[in-house]
Short mmCIF file of C-alpha atoms in Angstrom, two decimals:
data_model
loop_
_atom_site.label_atom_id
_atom_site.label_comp_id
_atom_site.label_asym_id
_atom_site.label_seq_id
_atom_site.Cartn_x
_atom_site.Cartn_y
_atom_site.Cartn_z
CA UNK A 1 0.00 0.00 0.00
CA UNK A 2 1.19 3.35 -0.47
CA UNK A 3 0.51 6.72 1.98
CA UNK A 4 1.97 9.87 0.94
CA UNK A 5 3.41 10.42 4.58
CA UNK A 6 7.05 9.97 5.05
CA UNK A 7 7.48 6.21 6.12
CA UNK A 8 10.69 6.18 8.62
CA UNK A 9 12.46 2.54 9.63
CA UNK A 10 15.62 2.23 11.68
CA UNK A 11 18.23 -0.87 11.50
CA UNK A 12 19.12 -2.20 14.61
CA UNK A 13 22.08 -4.79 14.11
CA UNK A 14 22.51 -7.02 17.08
CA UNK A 15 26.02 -8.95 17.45
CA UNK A 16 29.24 -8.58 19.19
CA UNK A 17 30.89 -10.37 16.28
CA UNK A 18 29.92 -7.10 13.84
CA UNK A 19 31.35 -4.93 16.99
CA UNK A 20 34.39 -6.78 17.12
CA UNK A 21 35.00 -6.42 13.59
CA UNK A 22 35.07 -10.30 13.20
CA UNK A 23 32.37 -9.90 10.88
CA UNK A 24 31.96 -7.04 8.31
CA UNK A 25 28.55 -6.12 8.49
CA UNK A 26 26.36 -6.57 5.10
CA UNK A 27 22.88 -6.09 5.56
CA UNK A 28 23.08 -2.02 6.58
CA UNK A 29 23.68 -0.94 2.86
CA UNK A 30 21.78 -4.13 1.36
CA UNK A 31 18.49 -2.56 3.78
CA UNK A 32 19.36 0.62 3.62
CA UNK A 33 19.36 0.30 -0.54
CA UNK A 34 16.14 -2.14 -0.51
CA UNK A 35 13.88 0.27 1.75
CA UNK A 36 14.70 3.48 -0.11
CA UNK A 37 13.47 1.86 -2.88
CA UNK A 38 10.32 1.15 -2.25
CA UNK A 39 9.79 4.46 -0.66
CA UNK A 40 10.68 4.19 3.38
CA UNK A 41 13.45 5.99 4.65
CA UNK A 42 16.16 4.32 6.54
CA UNK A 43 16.52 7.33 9.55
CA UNK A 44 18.86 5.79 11.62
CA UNK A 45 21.26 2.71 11.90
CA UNK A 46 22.49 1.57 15.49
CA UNK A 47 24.95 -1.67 16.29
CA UNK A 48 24.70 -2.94 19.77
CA UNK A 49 25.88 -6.21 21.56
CA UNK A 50 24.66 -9.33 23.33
CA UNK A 51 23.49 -8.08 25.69
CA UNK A 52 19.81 -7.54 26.35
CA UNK A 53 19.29 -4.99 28.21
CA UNK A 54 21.36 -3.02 25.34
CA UNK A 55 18.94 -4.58 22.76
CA UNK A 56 16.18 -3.50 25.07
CA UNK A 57 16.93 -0.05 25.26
CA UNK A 58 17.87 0.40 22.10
CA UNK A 59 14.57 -1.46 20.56
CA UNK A 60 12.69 0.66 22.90
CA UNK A 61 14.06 3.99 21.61
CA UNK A 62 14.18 3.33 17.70
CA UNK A 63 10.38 1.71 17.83
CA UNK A 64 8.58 5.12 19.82
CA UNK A 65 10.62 7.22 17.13
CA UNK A 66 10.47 5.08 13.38
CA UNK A 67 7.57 4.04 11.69
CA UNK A 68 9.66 0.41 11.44
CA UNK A 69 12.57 -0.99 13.00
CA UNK A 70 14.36 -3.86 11.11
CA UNK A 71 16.87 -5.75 13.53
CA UNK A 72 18.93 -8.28 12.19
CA UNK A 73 21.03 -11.07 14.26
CA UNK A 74 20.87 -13.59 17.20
CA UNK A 75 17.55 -15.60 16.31
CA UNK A 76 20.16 -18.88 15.62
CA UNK A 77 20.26 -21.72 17.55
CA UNK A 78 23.15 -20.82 20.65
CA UNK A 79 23.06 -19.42 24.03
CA UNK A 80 24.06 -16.23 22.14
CA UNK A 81 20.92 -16.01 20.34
CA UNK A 82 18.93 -13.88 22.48
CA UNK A 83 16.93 -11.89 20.33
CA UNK A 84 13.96 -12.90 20.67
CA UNK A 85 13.88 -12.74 24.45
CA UNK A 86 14.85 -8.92 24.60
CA UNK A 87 12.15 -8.64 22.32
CA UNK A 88 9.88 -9.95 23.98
CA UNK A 89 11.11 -7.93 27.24
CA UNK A 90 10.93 -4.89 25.42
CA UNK A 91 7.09 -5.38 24.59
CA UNK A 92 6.54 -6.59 27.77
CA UNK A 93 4.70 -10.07 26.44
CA UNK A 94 5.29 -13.61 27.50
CA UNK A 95 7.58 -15.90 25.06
CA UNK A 96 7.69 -19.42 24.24
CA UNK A 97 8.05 -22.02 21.14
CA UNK A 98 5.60 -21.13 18.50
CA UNK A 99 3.70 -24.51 17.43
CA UNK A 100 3.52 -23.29 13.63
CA UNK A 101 6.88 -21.96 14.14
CA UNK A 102 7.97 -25.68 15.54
CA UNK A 103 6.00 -26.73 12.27
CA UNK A 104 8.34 -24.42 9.85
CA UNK A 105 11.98 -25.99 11.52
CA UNK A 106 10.41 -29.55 10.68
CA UNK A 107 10.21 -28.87 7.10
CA UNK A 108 14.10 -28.66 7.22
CA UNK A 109 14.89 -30.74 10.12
CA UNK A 110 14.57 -34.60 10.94
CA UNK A 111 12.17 -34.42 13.98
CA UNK A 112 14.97 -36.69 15.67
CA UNK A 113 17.56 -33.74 15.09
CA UNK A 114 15.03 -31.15 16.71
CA UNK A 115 16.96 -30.72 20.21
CA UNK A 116 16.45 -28.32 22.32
CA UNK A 117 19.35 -25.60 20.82
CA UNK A 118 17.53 -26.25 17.45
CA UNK A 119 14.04 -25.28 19.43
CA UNK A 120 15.55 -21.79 20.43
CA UNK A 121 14.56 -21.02 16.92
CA UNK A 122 11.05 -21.95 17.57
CA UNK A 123 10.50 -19.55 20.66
CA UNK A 124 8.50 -16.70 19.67
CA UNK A 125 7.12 -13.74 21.48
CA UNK A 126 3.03 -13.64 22.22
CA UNK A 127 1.36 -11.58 19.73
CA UNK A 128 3.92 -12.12 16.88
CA UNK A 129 3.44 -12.89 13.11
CA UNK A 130 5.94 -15.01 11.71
CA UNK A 131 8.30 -14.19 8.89
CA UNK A 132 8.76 -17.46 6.60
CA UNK A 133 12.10 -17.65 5.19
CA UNK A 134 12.77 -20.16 2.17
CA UNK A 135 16.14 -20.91 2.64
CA UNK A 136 16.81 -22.11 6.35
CA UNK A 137 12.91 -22.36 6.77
CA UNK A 138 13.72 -20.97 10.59
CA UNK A 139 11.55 -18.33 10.81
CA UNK A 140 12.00 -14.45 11.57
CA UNK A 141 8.64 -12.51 13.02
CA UNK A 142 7.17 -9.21 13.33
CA UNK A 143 5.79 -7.62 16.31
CA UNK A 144 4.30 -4.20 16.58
CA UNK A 145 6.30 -1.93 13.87
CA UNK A 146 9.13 -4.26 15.35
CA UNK A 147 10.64 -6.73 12.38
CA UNK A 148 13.13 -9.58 13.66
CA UNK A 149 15.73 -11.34 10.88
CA UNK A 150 18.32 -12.84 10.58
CA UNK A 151 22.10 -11.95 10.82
CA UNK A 152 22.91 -14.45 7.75
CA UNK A 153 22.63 -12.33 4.55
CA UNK A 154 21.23 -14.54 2.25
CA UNK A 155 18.39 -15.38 4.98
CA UNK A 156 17.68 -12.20 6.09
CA UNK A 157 17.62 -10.94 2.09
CA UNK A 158 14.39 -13.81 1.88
CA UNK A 159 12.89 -12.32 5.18
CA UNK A 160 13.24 -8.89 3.90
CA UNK A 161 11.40 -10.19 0.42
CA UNK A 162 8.35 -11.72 2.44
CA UNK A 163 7.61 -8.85 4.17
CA UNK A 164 8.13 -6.15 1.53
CA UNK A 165 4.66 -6.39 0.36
CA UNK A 166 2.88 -5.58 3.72
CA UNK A 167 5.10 -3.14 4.43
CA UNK A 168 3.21 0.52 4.47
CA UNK A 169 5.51 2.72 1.69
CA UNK A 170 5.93 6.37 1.22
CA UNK A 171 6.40 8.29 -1.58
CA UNK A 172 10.12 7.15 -3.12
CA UNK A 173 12.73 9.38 -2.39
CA UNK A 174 13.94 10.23 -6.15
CA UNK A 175 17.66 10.44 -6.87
CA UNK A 176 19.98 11.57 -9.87
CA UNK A 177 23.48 11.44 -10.06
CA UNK A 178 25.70 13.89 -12.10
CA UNK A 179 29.26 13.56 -12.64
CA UNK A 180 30.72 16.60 -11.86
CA UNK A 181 34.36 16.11 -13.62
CA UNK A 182 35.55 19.14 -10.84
CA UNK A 183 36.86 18.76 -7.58
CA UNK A 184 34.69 18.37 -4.57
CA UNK A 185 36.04 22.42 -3.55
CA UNK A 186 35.89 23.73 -6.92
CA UNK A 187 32.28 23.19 -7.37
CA UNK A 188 30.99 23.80 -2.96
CA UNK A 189 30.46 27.48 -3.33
CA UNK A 190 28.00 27.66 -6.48
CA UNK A 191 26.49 23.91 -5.31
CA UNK A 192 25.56 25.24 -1.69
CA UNK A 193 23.75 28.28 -3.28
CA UNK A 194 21.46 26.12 -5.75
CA UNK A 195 20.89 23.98 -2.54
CA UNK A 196 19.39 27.06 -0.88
CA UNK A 197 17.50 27.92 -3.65
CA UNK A 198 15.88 24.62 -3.45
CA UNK A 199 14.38 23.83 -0.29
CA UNK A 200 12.32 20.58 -0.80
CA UNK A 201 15.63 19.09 -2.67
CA UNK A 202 18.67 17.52 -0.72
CA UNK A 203 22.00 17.79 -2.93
CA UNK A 204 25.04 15.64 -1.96
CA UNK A 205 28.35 15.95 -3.62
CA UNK A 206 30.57 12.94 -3.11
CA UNK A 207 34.52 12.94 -3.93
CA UNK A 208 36.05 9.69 -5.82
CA UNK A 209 39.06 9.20 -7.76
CA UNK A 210 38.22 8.74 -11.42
CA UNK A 211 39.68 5.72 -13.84
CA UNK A 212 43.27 7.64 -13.84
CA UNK A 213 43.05 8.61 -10.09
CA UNK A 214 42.11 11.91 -10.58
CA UNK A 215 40.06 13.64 -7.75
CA UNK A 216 36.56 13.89 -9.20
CA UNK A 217 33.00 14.44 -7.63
CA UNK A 218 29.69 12.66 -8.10
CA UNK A 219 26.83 14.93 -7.09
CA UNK A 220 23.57 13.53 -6.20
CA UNK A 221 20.10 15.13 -5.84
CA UNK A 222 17.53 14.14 -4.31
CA UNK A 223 13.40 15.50 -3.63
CA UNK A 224 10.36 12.99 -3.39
CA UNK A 225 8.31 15.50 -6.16
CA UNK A 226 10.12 15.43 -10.42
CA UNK A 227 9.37 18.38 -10.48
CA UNK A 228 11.35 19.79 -7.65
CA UNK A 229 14.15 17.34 -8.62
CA UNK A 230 14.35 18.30 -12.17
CA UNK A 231 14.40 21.98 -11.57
CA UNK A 232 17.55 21.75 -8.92
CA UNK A 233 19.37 18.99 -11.57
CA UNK A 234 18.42 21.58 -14.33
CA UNK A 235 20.47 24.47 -11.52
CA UNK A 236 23.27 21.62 -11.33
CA UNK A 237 24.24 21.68 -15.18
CA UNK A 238 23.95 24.64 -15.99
CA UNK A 239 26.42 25.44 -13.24
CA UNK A 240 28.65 22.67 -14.39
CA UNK A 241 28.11 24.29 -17.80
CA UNK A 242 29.11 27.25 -16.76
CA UNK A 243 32.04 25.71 -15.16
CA UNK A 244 33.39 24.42 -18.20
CA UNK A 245 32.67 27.05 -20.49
CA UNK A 246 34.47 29.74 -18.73
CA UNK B 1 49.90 3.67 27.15
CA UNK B 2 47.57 0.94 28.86
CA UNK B 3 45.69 0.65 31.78
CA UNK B 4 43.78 -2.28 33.56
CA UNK B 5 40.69 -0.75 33.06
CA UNK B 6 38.53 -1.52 29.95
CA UNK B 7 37.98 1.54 27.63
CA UNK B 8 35.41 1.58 24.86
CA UNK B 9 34.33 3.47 22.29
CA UNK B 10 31.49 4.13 20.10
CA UNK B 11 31.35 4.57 16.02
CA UNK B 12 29.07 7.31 14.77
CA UNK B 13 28.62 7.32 11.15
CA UNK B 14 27.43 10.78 9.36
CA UNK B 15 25.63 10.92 5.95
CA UNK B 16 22.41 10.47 4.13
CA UNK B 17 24.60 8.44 1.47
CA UNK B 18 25.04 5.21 3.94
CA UNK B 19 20.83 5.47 5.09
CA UNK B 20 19.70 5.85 1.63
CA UNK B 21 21.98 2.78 0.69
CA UNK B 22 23.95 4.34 -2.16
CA UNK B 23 27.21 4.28 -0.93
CA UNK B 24 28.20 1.10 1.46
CA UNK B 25 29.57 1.89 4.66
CA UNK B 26 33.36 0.44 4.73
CA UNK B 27 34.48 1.87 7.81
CA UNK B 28 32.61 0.40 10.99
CA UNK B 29 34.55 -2.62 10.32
CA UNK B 30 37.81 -1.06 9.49
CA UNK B 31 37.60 0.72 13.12
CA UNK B 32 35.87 -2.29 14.97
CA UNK B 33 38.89 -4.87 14.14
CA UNK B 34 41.37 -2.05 14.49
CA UNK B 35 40.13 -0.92 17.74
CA UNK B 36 39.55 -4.27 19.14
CA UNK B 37 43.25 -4.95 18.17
CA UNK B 38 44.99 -2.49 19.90
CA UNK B 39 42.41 -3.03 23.40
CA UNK B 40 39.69 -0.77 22.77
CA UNK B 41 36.01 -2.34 22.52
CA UNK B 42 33.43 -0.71 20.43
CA UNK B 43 30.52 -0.90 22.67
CA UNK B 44 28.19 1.01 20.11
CA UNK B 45 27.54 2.04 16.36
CA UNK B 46 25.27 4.66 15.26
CA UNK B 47 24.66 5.66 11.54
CA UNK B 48 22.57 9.50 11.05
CA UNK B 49 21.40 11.50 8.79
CA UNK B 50 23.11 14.79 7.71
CA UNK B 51 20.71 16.47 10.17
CA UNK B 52 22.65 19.41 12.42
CA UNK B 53 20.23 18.17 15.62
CA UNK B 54 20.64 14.74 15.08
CA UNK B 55 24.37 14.85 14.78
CA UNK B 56 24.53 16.60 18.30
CA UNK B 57 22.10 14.18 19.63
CA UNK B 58 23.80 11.61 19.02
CA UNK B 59 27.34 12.83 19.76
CA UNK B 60 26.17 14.05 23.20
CA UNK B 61 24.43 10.77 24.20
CA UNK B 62 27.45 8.45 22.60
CA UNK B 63 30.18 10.88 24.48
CA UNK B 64 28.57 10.70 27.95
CA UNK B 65 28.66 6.81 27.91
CA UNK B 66 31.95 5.49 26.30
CA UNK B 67 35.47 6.30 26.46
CA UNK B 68 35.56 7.85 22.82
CA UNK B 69 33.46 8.50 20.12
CA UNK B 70 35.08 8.23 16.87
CA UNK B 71 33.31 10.27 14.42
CA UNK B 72 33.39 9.31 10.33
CA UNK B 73 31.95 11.52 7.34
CA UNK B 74 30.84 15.38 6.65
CA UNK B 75 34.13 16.90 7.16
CA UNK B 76 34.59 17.99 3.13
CA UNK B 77 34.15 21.29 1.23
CA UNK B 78 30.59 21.61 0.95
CA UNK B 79 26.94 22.50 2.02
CA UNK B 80 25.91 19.30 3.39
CA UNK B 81 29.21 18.99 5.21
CA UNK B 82 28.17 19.71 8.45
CA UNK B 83 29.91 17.33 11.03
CA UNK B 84 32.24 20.13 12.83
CA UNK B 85 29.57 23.01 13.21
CA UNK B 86 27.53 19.98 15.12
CA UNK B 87 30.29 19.33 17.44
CA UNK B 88 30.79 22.85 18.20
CA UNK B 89 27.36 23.41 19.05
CA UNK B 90 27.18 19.50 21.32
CA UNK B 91 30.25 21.06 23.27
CA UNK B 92 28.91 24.09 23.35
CA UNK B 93 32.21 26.05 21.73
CA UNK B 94 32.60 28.21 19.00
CA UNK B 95 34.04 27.59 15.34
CA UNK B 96 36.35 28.95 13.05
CA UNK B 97 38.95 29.22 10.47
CA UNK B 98 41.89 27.64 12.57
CA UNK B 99 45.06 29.02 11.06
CA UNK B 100 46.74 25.97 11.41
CA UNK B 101 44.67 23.56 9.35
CA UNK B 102 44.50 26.56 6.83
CA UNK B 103 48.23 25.99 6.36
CA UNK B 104 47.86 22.31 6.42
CA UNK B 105 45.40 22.69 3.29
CA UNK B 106 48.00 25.11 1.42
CA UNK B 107 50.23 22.11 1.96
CA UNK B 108 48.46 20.77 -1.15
CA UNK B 109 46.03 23.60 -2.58
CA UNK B 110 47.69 26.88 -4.06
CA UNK B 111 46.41 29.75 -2.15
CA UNK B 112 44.61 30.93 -5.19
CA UNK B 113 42.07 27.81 -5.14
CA UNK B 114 41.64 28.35 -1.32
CA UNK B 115 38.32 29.47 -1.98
CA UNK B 116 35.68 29.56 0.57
CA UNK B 117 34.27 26.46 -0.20
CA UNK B 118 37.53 24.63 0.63
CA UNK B 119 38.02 26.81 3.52
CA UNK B 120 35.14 25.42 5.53
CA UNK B 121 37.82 22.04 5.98
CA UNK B 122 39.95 24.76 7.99
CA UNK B 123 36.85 25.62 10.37
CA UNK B 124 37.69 23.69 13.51
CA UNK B 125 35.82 23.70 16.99
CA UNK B 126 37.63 25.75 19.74
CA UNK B 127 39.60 23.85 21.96
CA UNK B 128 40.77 20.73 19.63
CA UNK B 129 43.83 19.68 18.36
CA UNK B 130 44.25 18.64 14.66
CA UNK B 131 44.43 15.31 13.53
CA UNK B 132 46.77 15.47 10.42
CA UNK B 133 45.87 12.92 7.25
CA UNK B 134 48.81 12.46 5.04
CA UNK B 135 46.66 11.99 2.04
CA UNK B 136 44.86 15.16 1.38
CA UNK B 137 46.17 16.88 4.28
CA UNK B 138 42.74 18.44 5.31
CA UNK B 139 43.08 17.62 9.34
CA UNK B 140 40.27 15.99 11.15
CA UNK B 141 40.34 16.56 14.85
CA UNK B 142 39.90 15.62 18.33
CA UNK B 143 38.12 17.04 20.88
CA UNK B 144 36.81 15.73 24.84
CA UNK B 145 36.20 12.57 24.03
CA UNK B 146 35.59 12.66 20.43
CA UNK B 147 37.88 11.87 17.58
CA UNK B 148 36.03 13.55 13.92
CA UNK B 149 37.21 11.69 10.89
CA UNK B 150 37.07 11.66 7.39
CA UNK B 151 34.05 9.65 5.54
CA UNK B 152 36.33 8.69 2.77
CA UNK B 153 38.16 5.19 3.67
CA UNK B 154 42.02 5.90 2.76
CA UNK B 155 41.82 9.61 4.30
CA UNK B 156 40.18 8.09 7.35
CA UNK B 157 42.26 4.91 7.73
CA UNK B 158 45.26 7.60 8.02
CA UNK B 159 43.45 9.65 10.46
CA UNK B 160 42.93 6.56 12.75
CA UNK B 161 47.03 5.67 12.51
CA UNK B 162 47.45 9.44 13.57
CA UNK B 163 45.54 9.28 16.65
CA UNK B 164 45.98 5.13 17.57
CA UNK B 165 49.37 6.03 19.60
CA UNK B 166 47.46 8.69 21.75
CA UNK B 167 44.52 6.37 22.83
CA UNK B 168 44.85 5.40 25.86
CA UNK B 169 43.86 1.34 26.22
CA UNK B 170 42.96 -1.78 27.37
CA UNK B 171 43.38 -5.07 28.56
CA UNK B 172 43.34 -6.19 24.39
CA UNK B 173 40.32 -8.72 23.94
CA UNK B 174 41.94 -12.53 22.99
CA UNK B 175 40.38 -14.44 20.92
CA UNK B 176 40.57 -17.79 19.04
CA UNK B 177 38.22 -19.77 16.73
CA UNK B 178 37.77 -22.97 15.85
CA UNK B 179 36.01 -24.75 13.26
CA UNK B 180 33.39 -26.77 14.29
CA UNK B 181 32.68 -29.42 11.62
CA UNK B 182 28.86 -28.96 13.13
CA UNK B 183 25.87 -27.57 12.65
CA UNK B 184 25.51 -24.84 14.83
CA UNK B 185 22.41 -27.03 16.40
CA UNK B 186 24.35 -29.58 16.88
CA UNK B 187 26.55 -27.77 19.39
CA UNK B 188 24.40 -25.10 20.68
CA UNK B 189 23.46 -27.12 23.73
CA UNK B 190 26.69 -28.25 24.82
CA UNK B 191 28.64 -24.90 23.91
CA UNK B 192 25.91 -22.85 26.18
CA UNK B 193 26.55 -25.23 28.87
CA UNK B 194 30.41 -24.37 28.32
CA UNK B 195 29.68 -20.29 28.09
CA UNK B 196 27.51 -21.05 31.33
CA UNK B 197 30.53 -22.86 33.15
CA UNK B 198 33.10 -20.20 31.79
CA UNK B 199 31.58 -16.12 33.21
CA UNK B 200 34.69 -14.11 32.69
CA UNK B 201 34.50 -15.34 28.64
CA UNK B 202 32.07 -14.51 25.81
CA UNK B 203 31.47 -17.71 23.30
CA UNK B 204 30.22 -16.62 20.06
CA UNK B 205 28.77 -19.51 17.50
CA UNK B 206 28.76 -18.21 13.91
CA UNK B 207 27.67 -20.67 10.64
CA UNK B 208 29.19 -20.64 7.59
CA UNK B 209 28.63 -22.69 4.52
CA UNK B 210 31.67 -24.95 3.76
CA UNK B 211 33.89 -25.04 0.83
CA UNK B 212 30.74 -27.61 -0.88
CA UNK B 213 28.21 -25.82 0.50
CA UNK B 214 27.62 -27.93 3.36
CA UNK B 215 26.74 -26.40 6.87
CA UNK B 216 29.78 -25.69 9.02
CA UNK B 217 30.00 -23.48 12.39
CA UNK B 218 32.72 -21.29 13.69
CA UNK B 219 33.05 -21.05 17.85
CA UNK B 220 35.03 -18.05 18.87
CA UNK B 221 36.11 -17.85 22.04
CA UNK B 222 37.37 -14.67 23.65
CA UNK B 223 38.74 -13.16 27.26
CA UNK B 224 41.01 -11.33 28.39
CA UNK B 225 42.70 -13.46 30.62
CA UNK B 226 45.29 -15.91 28.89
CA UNK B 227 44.41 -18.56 31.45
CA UNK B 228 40.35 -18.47 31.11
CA UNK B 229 40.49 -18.49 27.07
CA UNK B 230 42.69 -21.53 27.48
CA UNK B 231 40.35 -23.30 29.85
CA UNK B 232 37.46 -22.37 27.67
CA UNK B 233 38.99 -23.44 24.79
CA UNK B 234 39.89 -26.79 26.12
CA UNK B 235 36.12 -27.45 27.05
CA UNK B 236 35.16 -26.70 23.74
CA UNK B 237 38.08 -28.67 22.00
CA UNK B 238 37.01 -31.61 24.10
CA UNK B 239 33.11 -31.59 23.48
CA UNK B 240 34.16 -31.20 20.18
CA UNK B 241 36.30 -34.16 20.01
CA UNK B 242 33.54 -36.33 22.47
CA UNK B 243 31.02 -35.63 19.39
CA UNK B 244 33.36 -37.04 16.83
CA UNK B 245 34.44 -40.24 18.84
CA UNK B 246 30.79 -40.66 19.14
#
């Protein structure tokens, strides 16, 4: 469905092995990327431990202030895993193995195999919709604007999938990219004027080093309205223009 | 120097490019392993928007819990770089052209092409010292508690060497993995019975697929006492060898 109210979601990423640098997160930009494009706005991105009051508190903040939160991490099958139970702490509701939940594991797992690590997976907190998943059939679940994945990429990409549809959109942040061929400080002055002259449009100018290492600039603008976006862009090149005719 | 004490720190990330998903984030983990290495643990990440009141928000509530804050992105030439004019106002200083990064940027820019765009990477908070960056030799810099960075990896990885020798540190975290030649389901209930037996060290469980696919599971094992990783590790090398011979 689509609302033409901002939609706001915050990551939370929830594992000591991403704060250790063990593990280099990849779900931030692979969310971040997903989300804009369907038109809500990642607002804010926190990493936090094992440790559940952490989790807690930081659940507890991002949910009163985003419209989502997406948390990925610790729903495995280890005393580490303890995900679920801060969420259900932070919602205040009871937690304990979901029967269709129990069902979902058996489609993957020899009943024989299903000990009681394996059955971590299956706890789910009261009140929670689950979030099938088509690779490790485990499930993720959704509770309140709250969505629980999984820290595995190419699980928590299928979660992220399932629930795209139901998710309540905005209208999509539009974005076009220039290149500027200038350096980053030869092209500030005239770019922060045409960003005052257009207040619904946010313009970002990003330095890289082009194919022969030479400092370049990418400039990106964005507004939610084409119209407001092509009237900055239109600012944009005819400064570059200018630029390179004089 | 090092102290007995833990210290920590906390990662804040600036810029609407890493929450809209169009450029990836490559420095949380850069930072995390580095830090880790050298005995300070990141406690905390935070990712916002290139929002003035967000920026101190953040800053204020990171720099009141951890040992440092280290700060990356919105330090460049233009509009939307706005990272030291939030400092300033979370420390409640004022800002200005400091003549001393001015001369660091006429290291590499001729005074003529000191315009005023490029001039804003001289404005520094009163009250901190520079942090020089061999590459392009605009300074970040380092104030309380909080060390601002570069967004740009290269710049940013030689902003960190600059200010790594100054830090003051920890106890450094050991760690050591082993493979598992499990399924993390497999082990989950003996390893938490390990973690349970084992308080002074934190036993993370992390699957991987194995070079055919196949599921596999990495137990890390970390302390910072020599003599409790190595009685961890034993338990673990032993339940690990008791599942095999069975």
């Amino acid at each position: 469905m689509s609302t033409q109210e901002a939609v706001t979601a915050s990551i939370l990423v929830i594992g000591d092995e991403i704060l250790s640098g063990r593990t280099k997160d990849k779900n931030i930009g692979y969310i971040a990327e997903y989300l804009t494009a369907i038109g809500v706005d990642v607002a804010e991105v926190r990493v936090v431990p094992d440790i559940e009051d952490e989790i807690v508190a930081a659940l507890n903040a991002l949910r009163a202030r985003y419209t989502y939160v997406f948390t990925t991490g610790g729903i495995g099958p280890t005393h580490d895993d303890i995900t679920a139970d801060a969420v259900a702490k932070a919602f205040g509701v009871e937690i304990s193995v979901n029967a269709q939940a129990r069902a979902m594991l058996l489609e993957r797992i020899p009943e024989a195999d299903l000990n009681e690590a394996r059955l971590r997976m299956a706890r789910i907190p009261h009140g929670a919709a689950l979030v099938a998943n088509k690779i490790s059939k485990a499930p993720g679940f959704w509770i309140g604007n709250v969505i629980v994945m999984a820290g595995v990429p190419s699980i928590m990409q299928a979660m992220l999938d399932e629930v795209a549809p139901q998710l309540k959109t905005g209208q999509v942040m539009l974005s076009e990219t220039v290149r500027a061929d200038a350096k980053e400080g030869d092209v500030g002055g005239p770019l922060g004027e045409i960003a005052k002259a257009h207040p619904g449009v946010s313009i970002g100018s990003y330095p890289f080093a082009d194919e022969l290492g030479r400092p370049n600039t990418n400039l990106v603008v964005r507004a939610r309205e084409p119209a407001l976006l092509a009237a900055a862009m239109a600012d944009v090149q005819a400064m570059l223009a200018a630029r390179k005719a004089g």
